[in-house]
Coordinates of C-alpha atoms in Angstrom, one line a residue:
X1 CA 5.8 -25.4 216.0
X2 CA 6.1 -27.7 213.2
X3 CA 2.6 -28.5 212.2
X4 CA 2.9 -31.7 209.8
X5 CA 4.7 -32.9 212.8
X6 CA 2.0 -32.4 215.1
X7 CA -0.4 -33.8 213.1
X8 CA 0.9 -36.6 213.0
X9 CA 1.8 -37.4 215.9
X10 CA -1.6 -37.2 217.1
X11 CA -3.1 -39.2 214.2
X12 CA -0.6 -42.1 214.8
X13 CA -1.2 -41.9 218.7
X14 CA -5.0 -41.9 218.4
X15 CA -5.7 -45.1 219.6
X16 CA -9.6 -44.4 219.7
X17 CA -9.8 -44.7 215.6
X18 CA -11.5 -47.5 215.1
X19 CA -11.4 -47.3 211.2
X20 CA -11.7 -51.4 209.5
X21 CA -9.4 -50.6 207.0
X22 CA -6.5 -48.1 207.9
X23 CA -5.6 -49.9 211.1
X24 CA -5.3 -53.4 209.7
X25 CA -3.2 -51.1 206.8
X26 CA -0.7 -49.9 209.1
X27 CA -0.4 -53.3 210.9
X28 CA 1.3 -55.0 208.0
X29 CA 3.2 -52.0 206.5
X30 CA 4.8 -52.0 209.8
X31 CA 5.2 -55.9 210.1
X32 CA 6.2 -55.5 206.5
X33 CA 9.4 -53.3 207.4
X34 CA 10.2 -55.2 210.3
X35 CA 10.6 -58.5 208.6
X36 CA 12.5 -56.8 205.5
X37 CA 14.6 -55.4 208.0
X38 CA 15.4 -58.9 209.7
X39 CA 16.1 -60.7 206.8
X40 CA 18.7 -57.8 205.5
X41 CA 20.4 -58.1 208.9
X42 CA 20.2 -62.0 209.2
X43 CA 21.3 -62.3 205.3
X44 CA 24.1 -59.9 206.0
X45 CA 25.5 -61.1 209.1
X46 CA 25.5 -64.7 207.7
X47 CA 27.5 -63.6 204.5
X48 CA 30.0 -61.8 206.3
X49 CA 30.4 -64.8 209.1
X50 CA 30.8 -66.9 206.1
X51 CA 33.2 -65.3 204.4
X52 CA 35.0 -64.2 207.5
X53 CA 35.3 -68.3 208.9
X54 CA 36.5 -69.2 205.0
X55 CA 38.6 -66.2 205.2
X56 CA 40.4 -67.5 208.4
X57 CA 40.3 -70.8 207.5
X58 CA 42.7 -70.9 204.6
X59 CA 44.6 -68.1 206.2
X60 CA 45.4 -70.1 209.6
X61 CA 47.2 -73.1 206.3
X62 CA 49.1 -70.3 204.7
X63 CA 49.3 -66.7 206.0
X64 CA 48.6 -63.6 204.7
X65 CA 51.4 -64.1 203.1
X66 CA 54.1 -66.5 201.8
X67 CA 57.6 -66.0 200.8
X68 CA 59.1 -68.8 198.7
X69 CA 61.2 -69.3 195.6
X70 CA 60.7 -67.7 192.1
X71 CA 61.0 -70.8 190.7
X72 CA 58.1 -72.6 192.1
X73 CA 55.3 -69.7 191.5
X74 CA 53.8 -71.4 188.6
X75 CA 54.7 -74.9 189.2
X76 CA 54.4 -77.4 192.0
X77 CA 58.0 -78.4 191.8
X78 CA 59.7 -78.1 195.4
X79 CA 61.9 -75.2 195.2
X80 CA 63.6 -73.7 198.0
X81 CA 64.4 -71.2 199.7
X82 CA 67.3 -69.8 202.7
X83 CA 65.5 -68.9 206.1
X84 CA 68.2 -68.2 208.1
X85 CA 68.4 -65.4 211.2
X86 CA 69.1 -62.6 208.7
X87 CA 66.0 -63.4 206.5
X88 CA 63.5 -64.4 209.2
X89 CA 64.8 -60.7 211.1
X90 CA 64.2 -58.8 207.9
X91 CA 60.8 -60.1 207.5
X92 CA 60.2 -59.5 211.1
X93 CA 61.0 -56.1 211.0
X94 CA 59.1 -55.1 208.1
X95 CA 56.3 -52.7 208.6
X96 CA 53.2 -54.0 209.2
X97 CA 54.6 -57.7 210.0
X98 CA 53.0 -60.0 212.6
X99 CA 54.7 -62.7 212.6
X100 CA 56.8 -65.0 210.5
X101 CA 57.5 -68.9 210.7
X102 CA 58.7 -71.3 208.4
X103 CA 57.5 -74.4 207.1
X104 CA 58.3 -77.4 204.7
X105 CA 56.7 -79.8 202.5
X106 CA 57.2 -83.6 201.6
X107 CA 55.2 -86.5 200.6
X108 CA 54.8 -89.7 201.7
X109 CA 52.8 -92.6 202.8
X110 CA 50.4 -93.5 205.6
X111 CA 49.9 -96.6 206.4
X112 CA 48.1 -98.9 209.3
X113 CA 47.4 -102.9 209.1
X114 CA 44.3 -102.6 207.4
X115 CA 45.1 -99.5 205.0
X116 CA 47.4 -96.5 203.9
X117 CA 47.1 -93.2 202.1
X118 CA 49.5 -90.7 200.2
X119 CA 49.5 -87.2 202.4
X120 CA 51.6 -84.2 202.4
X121 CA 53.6 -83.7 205.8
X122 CA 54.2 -80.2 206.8
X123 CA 57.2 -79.5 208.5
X124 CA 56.6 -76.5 211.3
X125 CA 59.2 -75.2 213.8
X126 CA 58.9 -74.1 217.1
X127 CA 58.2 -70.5 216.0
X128 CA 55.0 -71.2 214.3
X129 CA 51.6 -70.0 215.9
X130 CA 49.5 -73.3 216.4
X131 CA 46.7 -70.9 217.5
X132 CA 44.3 -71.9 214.3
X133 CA 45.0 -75.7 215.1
X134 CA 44.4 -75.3 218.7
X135 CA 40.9 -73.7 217.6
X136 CA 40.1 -76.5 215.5
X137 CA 41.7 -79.2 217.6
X138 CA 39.1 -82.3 218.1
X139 CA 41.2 -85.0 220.4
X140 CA 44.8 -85.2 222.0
X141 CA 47.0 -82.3 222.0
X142 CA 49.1 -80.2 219.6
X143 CA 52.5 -81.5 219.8
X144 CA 55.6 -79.6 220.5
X145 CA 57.0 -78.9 217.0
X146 CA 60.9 -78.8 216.9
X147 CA 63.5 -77.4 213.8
X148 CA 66.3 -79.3 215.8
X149 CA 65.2 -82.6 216.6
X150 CA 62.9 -85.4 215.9
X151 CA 60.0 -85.8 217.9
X152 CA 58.0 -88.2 215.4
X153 CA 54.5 -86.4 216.3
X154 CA 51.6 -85.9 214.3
X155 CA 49.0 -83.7 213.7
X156 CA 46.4 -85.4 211.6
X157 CA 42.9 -84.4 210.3
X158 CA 40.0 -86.1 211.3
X159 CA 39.3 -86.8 207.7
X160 CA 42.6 -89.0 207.7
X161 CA 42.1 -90.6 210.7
X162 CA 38.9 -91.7 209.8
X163 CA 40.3 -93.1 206.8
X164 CA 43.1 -94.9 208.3
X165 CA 40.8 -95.7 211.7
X166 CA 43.7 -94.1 213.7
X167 CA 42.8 -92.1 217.4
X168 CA 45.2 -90.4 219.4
X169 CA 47.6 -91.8 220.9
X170 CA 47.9 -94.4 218.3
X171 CA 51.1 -95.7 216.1
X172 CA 51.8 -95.6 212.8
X173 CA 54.2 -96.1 210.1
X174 CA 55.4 -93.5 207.5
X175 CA 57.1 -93.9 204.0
X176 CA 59.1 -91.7 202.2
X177 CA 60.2 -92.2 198.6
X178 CA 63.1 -90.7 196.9
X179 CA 63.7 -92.9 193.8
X180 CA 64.4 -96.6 194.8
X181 CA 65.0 -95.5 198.0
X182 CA 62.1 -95.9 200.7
X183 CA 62.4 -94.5 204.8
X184 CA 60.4 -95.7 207.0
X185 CA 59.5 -93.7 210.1
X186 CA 57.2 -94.4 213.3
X187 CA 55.0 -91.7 214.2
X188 CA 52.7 -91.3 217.5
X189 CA 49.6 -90.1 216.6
X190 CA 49.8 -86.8 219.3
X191 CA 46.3 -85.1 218.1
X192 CA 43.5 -84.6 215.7
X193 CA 42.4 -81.0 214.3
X194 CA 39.0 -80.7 211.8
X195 CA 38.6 -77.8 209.8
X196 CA 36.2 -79.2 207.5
X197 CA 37.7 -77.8 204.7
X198 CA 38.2 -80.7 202.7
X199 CA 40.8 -79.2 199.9
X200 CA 43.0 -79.2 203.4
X201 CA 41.6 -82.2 205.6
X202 CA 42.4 -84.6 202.8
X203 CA 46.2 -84.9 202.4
X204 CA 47.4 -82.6 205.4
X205 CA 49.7 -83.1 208.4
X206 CA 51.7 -81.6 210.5
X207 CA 55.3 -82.8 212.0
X208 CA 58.8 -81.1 213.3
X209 CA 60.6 -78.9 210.2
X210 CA 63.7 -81.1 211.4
X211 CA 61.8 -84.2 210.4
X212 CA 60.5 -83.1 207.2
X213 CA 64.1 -81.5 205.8
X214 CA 65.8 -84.6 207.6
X215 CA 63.8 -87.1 204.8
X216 CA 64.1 -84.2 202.1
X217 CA 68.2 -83.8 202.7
X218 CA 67.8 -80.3 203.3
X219 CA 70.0 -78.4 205.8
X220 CA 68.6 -76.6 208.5
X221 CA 68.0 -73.2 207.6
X222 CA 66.3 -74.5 204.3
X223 CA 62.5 -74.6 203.9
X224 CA 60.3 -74.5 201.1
X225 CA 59.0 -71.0 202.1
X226 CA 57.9 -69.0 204.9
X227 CA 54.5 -67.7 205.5
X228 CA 53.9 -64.1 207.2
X229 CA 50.7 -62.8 209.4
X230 CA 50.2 -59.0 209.1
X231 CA 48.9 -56.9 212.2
X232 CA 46.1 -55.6 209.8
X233 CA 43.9 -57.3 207.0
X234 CA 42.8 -54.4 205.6
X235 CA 46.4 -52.7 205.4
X236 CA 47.7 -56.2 203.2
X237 CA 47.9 -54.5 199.9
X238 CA 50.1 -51.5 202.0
X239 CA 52.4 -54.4 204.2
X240 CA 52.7 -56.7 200.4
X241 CA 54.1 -53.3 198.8
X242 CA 56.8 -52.9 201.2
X243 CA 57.5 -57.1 200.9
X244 CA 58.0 -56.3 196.7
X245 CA 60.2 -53.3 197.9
X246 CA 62.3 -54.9 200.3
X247 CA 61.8 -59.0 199.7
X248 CA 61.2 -59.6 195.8
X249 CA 64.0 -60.4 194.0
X250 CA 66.4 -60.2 196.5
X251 CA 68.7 -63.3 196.8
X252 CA 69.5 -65.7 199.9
X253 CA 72.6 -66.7 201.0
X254 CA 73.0 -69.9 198.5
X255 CA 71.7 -67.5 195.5
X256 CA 68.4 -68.2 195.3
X257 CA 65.8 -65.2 194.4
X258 CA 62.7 -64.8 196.9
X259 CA 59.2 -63.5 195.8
X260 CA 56.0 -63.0 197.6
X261 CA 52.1 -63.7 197.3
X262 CA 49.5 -62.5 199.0
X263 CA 47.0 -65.5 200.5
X264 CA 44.6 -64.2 197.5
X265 CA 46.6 -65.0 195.3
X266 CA 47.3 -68.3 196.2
X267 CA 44.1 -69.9 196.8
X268 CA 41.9 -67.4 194.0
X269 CA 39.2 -69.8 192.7
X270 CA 38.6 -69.4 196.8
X271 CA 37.9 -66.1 196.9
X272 CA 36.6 -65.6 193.7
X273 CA 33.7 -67.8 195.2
X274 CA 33.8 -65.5 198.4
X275 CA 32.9 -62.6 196.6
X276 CA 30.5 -63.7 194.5
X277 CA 28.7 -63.9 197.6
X278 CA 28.0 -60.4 197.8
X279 CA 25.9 -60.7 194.6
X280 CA 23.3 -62.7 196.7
X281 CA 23.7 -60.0 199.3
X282 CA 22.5 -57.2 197.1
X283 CA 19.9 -58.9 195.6
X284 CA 18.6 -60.0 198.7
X285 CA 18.9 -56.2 199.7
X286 CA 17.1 -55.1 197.0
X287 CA 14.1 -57.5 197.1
X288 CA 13.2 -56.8 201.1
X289 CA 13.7 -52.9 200.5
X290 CA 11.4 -53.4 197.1
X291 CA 9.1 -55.2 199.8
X292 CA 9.2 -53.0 202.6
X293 CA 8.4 -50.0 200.1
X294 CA 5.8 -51.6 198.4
X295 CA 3.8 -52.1 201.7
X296 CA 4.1 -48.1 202.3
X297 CA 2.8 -47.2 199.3
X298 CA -0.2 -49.4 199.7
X299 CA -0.6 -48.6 203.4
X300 CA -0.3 -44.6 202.8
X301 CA -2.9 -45.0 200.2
X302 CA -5.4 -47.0 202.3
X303 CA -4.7 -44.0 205.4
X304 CA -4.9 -41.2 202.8
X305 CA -8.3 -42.0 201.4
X306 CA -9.6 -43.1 204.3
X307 CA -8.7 -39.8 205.5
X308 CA -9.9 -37.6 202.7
X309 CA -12.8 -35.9 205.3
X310 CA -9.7 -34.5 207.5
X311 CA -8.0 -33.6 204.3
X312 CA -10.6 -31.7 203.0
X313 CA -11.3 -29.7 206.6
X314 CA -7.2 -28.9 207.2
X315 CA -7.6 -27.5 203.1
X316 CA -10.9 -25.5 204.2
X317 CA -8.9 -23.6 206.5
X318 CA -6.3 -22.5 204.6
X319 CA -3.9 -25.6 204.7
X320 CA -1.6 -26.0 201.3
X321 CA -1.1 -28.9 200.0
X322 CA 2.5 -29.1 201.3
X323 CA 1.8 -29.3 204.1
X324 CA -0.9 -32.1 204.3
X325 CA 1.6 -34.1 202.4
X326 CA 4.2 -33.7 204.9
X327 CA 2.2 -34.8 207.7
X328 CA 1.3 -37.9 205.8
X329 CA 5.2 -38.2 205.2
X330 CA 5.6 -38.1 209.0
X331 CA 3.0 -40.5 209.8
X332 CA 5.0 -42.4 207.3
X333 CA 8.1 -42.0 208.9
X334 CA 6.8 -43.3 212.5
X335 CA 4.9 -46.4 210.6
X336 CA 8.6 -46.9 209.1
X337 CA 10.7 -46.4 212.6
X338 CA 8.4 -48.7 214.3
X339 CA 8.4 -51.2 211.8
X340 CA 12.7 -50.7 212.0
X341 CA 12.2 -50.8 215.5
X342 CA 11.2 -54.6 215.5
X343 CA 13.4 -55.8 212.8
X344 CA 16.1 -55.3 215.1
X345 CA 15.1 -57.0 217.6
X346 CA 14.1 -60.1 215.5
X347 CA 16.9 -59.6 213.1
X348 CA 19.5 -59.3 216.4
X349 CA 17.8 -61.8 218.1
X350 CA 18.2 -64.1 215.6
X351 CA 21.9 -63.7 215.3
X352 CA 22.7 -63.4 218.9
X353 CA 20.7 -66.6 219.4
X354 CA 22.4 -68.4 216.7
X355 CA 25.5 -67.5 217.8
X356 CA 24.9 -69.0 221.5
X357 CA 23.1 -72.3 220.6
X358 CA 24.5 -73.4 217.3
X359 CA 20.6 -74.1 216.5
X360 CA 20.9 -74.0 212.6
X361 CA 23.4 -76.4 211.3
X362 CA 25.0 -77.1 208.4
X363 CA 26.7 -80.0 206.4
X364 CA 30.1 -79.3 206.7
X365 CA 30.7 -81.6 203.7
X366 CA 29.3 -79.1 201.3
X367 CA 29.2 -75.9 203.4
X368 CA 32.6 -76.8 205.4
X369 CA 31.3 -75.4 208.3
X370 CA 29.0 -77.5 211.0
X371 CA 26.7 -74.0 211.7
X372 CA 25.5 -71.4 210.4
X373 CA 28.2 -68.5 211.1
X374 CA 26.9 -65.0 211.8
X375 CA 28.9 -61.9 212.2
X376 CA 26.9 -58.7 213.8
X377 CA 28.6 -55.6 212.2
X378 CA 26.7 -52.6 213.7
X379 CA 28.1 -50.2 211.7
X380 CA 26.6 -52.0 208.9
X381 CA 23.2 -52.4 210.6
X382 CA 22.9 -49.0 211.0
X383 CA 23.4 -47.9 207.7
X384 CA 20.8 -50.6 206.6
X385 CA 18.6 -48.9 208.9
X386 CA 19.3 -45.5 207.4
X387 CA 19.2 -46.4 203.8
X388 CA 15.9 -48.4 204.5
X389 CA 14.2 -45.7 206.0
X390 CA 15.3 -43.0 203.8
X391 CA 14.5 -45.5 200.5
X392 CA 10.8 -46.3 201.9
X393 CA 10.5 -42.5 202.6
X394 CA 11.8 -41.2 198.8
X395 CA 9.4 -43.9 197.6
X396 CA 5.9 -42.5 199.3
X397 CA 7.1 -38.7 198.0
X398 CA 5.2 -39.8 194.4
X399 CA 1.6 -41.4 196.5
X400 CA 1.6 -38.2 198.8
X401 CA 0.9 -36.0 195.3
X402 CA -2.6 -38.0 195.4
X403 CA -3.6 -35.2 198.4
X404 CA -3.8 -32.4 195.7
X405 CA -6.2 -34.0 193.6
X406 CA -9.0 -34.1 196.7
X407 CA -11.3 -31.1 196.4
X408 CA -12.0 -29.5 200.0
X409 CA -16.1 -29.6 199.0
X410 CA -16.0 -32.8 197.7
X411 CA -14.2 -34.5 200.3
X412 CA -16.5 -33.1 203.1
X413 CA -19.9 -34.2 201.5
X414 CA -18.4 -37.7 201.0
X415 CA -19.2 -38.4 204.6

């Protein structure tokens, strides 16, 4: 039988001590755990849902990666590149590959009776997966984007169309520069997405590829590059190998030389910002376990001198010092698993009940989400779980040495 155990287990269960100090003690090391615990899980879940919604944000506008020209990787210029059946079936075939769809850029010029405003259009064939824009889709309807004939459709951002004052379902008229020359075009306003991420909302639409390389003279199998999902986000350094391998440098039909980048790479100062994130987390971390430990030290304390009498009789009959200290340790260790117990539960709760109302909100101006996102990664509340109850345990090893200084004779005549 382990005896510390024992002990223990019947101190902690012995709901007839009435002692005025020891109880309150263990009340608030125990309420102190639980709401380290909770925040850790709330602050973690919210980072991750964070970064995850940013994360799949930017990749639903680009991929997880994007083949285009050599020639435009450090300029803005409007290379281009060869998509044709060959290319779009290597790409396809490539390990680790998703899917792959093409896309072009122009710019032009919004404009209704009462305004206008310079955007981007974004040419998109039938091949490309309006998934993301369905998730984010506010009003109307995603329209049926074409590489082989015009529909004049678009996709607009809320942000625009509250600029412009347009709804869908509404007309409007488009024009496209090249020199002295100005095209005009009438578009049908088919729907309206909101991402809130304003680097995007601002100056971003979406038409037919045939459209865009129609007012840019391009032939059909031209686009300004191709963007490629992966089956596996954590396997993107492994799948962007095999693109440098098999894609970079390599040469279209027309002689121009491909290269690739990785969604990182293309949109850095975002995820630069992403991680920096984790910073907070750690902190955070480190300040609720610095809490939670603190409280056990001053709760073991309180219990061991208020229980210097019964330390003092288990030492008169022959008890080492070892083992006193290890029952303490395991009354510990139950004041600690309670205490875990109910962080769960408020830290899950919290999370579960964010996640079904929406209750906290956000402004997606600054935050560019419209709620607090929260992710629940139980693997990673479990080892937050482990490494707080195994920290708050290390950290009562030093108080339990106090039990060796209390003299068996002395203890007993002090009651």
């Amino acid at each position: 039988m382990n005896l510390p155990l024992f002990i223990a287990r019947r101190i902690y269960s012995d709901e007839g001590d009435k002692r005025k100090v020891s109880r309150p003690a263990i009340r608030i090391a125990t309420v102190g755990v639980a709401i380290g615990l909770a925040v850790m899980i709330v602050t973690v879940s919210v980072i991750l849902g964070f970064k995850h919604t940013i994360r799949d944000k930017v990749v639903g506008f680009g991929g997880h990666i994007q083949v285009h020209n050599i020639l435009s990787y450090n300029t803005s210029d409007p290379y281009v590149i060869c998509a044709d059946d060959s290319v779009m079936n290597v790409l396809q075939h490539i390990e680790g590959v998703r899917h792959a769809e093409r896309y072009s850029y122009t710019q032009g010029l919004l404009k209704t009776n009462d305004d206008f405003l310079g955007i981007v259009f974004k040419g998109i064939g039938q091949e490309y997966d309006t998934q993301f824009l369905k998730s984010n889709l506010v009003s109307g309807d995603i329209p049926q984007f074409c590489d082989s004939t015009s529909r004049y459709q678009l996709l607009l951002s809320k942000m625009i169309a509250d600029k412009l004052r347009l709804k869908s379902g509404d007309k409007v008229f488009a024009y496209f520069f090249d020199g002295d020359d100005v095209r005009t075009r009438r578009y049908t306003v088919c729907g309206i997405y909101q991402t809130n991420m304003t680097r995007f909302d601002e100056n971003l639409c979406f038409t037919d590829l045939y459209t865009v390389n129609r007012i840019n003279g391009w032939e059909k199998d031209i686009c300004s590059g191709i963007e490629v999902s992966v089956d596996n986000l954590e396997t993107l350094n492994q799948t962007e190998d095999r693109f440098i391998e098999q894609v970079n440098r390599s040469s279209d039909r027309i002689g121009n030389t491909f290269t690739t980048q990785t969604i990182y790479e293309v949109y850095p100062q975002v995820f630069s910002w992403l991680e920096l994130l984790d910073i907070n987390v750690w902190i955070i971390l480190f300040l609720m376990v610095c809490v939670a430990g603190f409280t056990m030290i001053s709760g073991l304390l309180i219990i061991i001198l208020e229980r210097t009498q019964m330390i003092g009789i288990l030492k008169a009959v022959g008890a080492r010092n070892d083992t006193i200290r290890h029952t303490f340790l395991w009354f510990s260790v139950f004041i600690i698993g309670q205490g875990l117990f109910w962080g769960n539960i408020i830290g899950v709760g919290i999370v579960l009940l964010q996640n079904y109302t929406g209750i906290i909100a956000l402004d997606p101006q600054t935050y560019y989400v419209s709620k607090a996102p929260m992710e629940l990664n139980i693997l990673l509340i479990l080892l937050i779980n482990v490494a707080t109850l195994l920290i708050c345990v290390f950290v009562l090893i030093a108080p339990s040495y106090l039990i060796s200084h209390i003299h068996p004779a002395k203890s007993m005549r002090y009651e």
